[in-house]
Coordinates of C-alpha atoms in Angstrom, one line a residue:
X1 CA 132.9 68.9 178.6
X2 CA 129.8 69.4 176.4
X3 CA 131.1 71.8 173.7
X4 CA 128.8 74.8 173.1
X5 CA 127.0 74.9 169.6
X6 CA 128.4 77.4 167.3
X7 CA 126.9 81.1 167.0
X8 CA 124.0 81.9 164.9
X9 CA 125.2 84.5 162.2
X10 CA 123.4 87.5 162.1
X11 CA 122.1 88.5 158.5
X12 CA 122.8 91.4 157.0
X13 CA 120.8 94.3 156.8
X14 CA 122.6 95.0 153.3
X15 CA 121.3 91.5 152.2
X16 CA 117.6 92.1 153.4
X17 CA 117.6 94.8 151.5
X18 CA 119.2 93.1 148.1
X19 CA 116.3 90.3 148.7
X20 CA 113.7 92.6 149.4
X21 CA 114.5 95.0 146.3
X22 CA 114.6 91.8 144.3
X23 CA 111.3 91.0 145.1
X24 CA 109.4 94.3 144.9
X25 CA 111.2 94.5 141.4
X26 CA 109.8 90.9 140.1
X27 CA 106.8 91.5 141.3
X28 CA 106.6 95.0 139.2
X29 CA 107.7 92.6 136.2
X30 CA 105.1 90.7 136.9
X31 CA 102.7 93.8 136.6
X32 CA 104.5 95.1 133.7
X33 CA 104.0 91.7 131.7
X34 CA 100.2 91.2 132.5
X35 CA 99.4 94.9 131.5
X36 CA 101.0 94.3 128.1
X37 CA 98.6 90.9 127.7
X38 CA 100.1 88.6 130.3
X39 CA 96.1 87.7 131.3
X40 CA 95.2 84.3 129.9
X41 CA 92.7 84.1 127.2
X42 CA 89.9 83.2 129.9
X43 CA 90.7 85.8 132.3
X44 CA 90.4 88.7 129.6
X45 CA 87.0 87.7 128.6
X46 CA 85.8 87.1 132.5
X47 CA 87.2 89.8 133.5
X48 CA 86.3 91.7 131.0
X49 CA 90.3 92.7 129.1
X50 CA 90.9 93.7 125.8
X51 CA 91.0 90.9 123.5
X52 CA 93.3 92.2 120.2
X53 CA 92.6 89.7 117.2
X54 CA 93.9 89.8 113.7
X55 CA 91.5 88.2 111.1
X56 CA 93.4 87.4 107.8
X57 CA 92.1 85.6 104.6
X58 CA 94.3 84.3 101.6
X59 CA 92.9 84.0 98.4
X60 CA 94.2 81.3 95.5
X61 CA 98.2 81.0 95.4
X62 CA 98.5 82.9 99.0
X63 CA 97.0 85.9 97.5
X64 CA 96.4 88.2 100.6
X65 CA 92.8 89.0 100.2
X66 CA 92.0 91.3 103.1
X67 CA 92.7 91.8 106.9
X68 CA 90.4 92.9 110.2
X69 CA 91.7 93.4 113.5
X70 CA 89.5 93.3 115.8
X71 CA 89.4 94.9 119.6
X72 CA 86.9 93.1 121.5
X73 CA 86.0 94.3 125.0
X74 CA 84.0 91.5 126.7
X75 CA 83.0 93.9 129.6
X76 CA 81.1 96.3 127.3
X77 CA 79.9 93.5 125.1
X78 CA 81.3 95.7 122.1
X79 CA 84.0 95.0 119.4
X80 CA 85.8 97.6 116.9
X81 CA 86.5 96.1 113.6
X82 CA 89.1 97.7 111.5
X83 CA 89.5 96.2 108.6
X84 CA 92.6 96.6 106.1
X85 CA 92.5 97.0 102.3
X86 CA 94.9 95.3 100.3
X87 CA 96.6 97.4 98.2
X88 CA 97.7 99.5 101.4
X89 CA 101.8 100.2 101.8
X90 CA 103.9 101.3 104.6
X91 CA 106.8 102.8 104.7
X92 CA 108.1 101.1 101.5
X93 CA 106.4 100.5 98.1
X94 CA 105.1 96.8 98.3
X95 CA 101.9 96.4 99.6
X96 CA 100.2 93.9 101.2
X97 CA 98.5 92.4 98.0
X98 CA 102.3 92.1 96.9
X99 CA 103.5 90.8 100.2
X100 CA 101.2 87.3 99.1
X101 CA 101.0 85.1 102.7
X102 CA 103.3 87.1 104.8
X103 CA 101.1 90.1 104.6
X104 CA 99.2 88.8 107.8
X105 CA 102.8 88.6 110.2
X106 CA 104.5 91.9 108.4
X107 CA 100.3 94.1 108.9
X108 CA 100.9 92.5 112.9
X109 CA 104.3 93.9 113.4
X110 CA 103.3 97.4 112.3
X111 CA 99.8 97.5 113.5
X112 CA 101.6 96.7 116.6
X113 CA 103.9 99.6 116.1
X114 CA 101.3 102.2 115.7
X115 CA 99.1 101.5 118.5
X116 CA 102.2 100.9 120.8
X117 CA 100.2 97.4 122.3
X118 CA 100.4 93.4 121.6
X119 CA 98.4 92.0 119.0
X120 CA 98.2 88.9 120.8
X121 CA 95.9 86.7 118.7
X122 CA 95.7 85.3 115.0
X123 CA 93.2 83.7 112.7
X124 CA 94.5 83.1 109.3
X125 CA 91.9 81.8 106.3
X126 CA 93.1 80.0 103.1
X127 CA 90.0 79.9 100.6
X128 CA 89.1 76.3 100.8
X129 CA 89.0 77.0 104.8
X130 CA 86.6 79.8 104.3
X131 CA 84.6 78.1 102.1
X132 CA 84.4 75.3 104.7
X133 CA 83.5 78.0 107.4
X134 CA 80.8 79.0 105.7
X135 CA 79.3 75.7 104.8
X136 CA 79.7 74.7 108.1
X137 CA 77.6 76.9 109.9
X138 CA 74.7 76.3 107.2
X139 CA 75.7 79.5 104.8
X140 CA 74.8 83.3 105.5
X141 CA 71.8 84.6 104.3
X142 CA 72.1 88.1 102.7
X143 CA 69.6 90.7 100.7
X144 CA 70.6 91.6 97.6
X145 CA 69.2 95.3 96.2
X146 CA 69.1 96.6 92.8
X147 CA 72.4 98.8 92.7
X148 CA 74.4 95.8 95.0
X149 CA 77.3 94.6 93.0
X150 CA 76.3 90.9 92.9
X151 CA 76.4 89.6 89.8
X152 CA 79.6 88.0 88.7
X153 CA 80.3 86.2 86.1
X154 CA 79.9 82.8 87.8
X155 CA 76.4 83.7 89.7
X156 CA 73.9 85.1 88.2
X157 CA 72.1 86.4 92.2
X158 CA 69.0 87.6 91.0
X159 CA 67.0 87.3 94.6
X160 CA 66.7 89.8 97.0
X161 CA 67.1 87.4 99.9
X162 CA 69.8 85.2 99.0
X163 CA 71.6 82.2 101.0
X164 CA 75.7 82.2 99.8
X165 CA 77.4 78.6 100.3
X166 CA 80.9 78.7 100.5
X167 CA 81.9 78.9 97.0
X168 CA 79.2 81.5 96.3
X169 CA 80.2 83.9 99.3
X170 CA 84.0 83.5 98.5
X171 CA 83.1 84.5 94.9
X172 CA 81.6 87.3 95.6
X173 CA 84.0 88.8 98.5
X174 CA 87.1 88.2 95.9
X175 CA 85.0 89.6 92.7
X176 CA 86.4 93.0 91.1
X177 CA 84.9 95.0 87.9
X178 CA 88.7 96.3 87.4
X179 CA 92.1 96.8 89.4
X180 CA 91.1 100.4 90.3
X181 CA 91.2 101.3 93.9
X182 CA 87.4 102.4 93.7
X183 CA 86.7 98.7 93.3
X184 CA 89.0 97.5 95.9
X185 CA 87.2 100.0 98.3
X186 CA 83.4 98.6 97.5
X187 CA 84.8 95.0 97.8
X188 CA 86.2 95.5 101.5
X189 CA 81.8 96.9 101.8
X190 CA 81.2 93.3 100.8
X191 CA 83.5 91.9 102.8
X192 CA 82.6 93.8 105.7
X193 CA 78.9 93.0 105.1
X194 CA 80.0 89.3 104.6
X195 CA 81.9 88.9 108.1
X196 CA 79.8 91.1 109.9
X197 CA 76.9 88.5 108.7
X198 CA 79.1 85.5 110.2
X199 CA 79.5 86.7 113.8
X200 CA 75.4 87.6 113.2
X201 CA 75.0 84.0 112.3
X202 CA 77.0 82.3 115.4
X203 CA 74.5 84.1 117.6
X204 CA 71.5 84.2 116.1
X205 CA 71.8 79.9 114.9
X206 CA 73.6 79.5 118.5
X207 CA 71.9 76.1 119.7
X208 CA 72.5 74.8 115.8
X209 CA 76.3 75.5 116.6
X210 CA 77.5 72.9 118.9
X211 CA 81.0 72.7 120.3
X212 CA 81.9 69.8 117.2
X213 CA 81.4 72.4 114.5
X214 CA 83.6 75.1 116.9
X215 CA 85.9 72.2 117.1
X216 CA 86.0 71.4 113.7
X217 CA 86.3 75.3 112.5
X218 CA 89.5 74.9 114.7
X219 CA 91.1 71.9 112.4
X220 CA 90.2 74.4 109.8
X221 CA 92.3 77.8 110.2
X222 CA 96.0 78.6 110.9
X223 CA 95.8 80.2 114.5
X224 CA 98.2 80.8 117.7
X225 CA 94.9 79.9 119.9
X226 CA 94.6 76.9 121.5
X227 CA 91.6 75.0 121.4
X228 CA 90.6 75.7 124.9
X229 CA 91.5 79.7 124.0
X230 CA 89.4 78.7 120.5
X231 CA 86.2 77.0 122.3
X232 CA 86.1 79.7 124.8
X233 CA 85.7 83.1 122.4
X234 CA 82.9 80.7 120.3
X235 CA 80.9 80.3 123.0
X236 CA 81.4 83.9 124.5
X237 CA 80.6 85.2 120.5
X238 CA 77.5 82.7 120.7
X239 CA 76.1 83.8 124.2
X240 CA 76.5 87.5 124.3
X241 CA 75.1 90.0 122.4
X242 CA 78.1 91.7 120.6
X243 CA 78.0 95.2 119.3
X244 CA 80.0 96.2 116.1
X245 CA 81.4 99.3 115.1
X246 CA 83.2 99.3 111.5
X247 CA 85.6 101.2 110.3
X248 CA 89.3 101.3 108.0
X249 CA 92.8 101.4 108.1
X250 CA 93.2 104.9 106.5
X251 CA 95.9 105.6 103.7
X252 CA 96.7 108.4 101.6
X253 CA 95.8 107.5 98.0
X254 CA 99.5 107.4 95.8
X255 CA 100.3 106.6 92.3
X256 CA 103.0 104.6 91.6
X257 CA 105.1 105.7 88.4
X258 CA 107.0 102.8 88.1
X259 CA 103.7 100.4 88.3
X260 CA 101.4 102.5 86.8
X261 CA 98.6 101.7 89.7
X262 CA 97.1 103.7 93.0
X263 CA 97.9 102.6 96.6
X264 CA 96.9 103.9 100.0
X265 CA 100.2 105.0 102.0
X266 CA 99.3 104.2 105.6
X267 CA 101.6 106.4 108.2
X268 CA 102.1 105.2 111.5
X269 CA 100.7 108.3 113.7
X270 CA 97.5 108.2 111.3
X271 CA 96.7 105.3 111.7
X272 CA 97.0 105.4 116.0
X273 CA 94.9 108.7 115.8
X274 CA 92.3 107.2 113.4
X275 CA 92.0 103.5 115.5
X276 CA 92.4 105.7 119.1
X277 CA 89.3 108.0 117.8
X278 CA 87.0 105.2 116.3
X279 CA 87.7 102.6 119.0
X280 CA 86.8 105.7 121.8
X281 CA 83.8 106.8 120.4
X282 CA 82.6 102.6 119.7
X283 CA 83.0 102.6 123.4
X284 CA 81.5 106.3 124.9
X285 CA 78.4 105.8 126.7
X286 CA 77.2 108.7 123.6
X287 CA 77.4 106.2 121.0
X288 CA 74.2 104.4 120.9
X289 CA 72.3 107.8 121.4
X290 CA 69.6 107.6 118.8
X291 CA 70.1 111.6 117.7
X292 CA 73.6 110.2 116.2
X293 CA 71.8 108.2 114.1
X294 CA 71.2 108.9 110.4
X295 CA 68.5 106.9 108.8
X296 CA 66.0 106.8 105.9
X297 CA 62.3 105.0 106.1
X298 CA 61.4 103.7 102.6
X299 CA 57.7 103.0 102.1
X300 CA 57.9 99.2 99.7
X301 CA 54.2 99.6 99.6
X302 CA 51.4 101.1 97.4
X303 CA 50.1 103.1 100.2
X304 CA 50.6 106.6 101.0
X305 CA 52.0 107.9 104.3
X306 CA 53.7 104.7 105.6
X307 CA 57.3 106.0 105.5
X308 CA 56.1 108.8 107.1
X309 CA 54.4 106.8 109.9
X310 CA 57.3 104.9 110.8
X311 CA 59.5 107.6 110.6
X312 CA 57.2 109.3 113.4
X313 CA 57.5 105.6 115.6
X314 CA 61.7 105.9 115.1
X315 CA 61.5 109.4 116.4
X316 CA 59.2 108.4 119.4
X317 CA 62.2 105.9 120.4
X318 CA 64.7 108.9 120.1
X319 CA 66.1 107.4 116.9
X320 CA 67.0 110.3 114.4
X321 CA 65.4 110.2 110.4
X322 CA 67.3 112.0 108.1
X323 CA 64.5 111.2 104.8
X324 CA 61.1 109.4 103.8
X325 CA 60.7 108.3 100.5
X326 CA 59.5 105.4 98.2
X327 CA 61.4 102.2 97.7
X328 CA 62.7 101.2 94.3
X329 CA 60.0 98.2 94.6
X330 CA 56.3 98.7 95.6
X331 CA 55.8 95.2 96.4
X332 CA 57.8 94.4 99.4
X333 CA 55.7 91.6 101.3
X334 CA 58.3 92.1 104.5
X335 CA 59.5 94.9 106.1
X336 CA 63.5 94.5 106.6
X337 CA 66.1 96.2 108.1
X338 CA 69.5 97.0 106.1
X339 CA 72.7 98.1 108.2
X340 CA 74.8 100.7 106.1
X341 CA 77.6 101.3 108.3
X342 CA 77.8 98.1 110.3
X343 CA 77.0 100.1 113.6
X344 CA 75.0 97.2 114.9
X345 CA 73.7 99.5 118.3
X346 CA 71.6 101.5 115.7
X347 CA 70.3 98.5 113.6
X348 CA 69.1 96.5 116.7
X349 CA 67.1 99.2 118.5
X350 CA 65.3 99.8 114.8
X351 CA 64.6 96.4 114.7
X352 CA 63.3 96.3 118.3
X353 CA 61.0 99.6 117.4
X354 CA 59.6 97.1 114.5
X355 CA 58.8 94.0 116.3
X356 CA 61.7 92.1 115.6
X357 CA 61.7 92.8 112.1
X358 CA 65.0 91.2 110.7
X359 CA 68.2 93.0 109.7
X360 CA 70.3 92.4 107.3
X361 CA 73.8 93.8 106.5
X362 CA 74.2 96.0 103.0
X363 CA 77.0 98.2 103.9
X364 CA 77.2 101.3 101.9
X365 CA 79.4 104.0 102.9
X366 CA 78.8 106.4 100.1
X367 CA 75.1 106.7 101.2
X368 CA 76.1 108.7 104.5
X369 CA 73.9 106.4 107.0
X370 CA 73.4 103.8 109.3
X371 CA 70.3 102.2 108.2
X372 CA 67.7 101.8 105.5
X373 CA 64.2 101.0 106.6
X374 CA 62.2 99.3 103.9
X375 CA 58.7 98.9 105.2
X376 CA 56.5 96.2 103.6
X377 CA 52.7 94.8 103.2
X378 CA 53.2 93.6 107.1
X379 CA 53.7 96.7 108.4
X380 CA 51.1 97.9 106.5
X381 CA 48.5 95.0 107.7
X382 CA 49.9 95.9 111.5
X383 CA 49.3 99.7 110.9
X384 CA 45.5 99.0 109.3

């Protein structure tokens, strides 16, 4: 007798539910954990994600020397650098100077904290790495005016166009007249000025910077990206056209009693307000609207009327011009460009208005503007 084969058992309809609960829950896990920066490195620069990076650079003896972190957002082609002045506290009295080479993990943790988001990546810079940075991608070439502070007492930078190698350019981002905050604000100007020249530099000299030197910049920083991640933002920095916006960590200026010096007390809320504002307005559609411009034409020439000329060809292009006068030099051969408040929209659409004329970066807050425009014998000659 062929015995029959056993009954089928019927599942549960209190088990199908378990299972399917347990997948609709794991795959809102799975939600949860990209939206907090679970997207690989490629995927938020194709696809156009939020890329948080937080620049550091030690000076001699793991001196923290200054901090930027950077929002990039590939889709708009624009980044928001905020960068981080060293002698700023939190919620207790050491600050980041004092804090030596863990300043760069302890700013993450509470950067992280204010903004309530993952600062996923990390670049930290010792000074013999910067130095070889610089030197690696053929030195930056800066302009030097009369009031700059660029004289230290181990370079004597008498040119207005000047090329800093690596030792040069790390002399003159570390170099203070005193210990006073005042001096520690117009340095992070120069250090702004100085890194906002790098990224210039890996697009403008991109076909002279080939995936060795990336490769070798790589051997030459302390970073949690891997060289695929590395390679990857290079080449996006070299290809696309990156817009910067500038702006810092804000801190309420506080003397300390017991150290007889001045620090900026940073406090959590400000410091989300003050990034949330900056990094929405870098990335309104309003922001590259010439009227927000503030500008000043300086005529470098002998002859009358030129500032006032190119001030009329700035306002035909919708770009706003706050003053005409004479530059402290009547002999400027070249009309040049420099960027005051490291807005780069405004700085490229002079230069476009000028033929290309080049731009360089001489941040200067306390001048209220965006952009001096120093026109020269060329413009003149084009003009006549």
């Amino acid at each position: 007798m062929i015995s029959s084969s056993p009954k089928k058992r019927a599942v549960s309809s209190k088990y199908l539910l378990v299972f399917a609960g347990s997948l609709f829950a794991l795959a809102i896990l799975l939600l949860i954990v990209r939206s907090k920066g679970g997207f690989s490195f490629d995927q938020k620069l194709t696809q156009g994600k939020r890329v948080p990076i937080l620049f550091s650079v030690l000076d001699e003896g793991d001196t923290f020397l200054f901090s930027t972190y950077i929002e990039l957002y590939p889709q708009e082609k624009k980044a928001a650098l905020f960068f981080v002045n060293p002698r700023t506290s939190f919620d207790e009295d050491d600050t980041l100077l004092e804090k030596k080479d863990s300043a760069p993990n302890y700013l993450k943790s509470r950067i992280e904290d204010a903004l309530d988001q993952t600062v996923s990546y990390r670049i930290v810079l010792t000074k013999s790495q910067f130095q070889s940075w610089i030197d690696l991608i053929g030195g930056i070439e800066v302009f030097f005016e009369p009031k700059s502070g660029h004289i230290t007492k181990n370079y004597d930078r008498k040119k207005t166009i000047y090329v800093l190698d690596g030792r040069d350019c790390f002399d003159w981002m570390t170099f203070l007249s005193d210990t006073k905050m005042l001096s520690y604000i117009k340095r992070i100007e120069v250090q702004e000025t100085i890194l906002l020249t790098v990224l210039e530099k890996l697009h403008s000299s991109r076909d002279q910077i080939s995936k060795q030197t990336i490769q070798v910049l790589f051997e030459k920083a302390t970073t949690n990206l891997d060289l695929k991640e590395w390679e990857a933002l290079f080449e996006f920095l070299k290809k696309e056209r990156i817009h910067f916006g500038v702006s810092e960590l804000p801190g309420e200026p506080i003397v300390r009693n017991k150290q007889k010096d001045e620090i900026l007390r940073a406090k959590q809320e400000t410091v989300r307000v003050a990034f949330l504002k900056f990094s929405g307005e870098l990335r309104s559609s309003s922001f590259s609207e010439g009227e927000r411009a503030r500008i000043e034409v300086l005529n470098g020439t002998s002859k009358n009327g030129l500032a006032r000329y190119g001030k009329i060809l700035l306002n035909d292009k919708g770009l706003k011009v706050l003053t005409v006068d004479n530059a402290w030099d009547p002999n400027f051969k070249s009309s040049i460009i420099l960027n005051r408040s490291g807005n780069t929209q405004y700085s490229d659409l002079i230069s476009e208005t000028f033929q290309g004329r080049p731009v360089y970066f001489a941040l200067r807050k306390d001048l209220g503007l965006d952009a001096t425009v120093i026109l020269g014998e060329d413009f003149q000659n084009s003009k006549d």
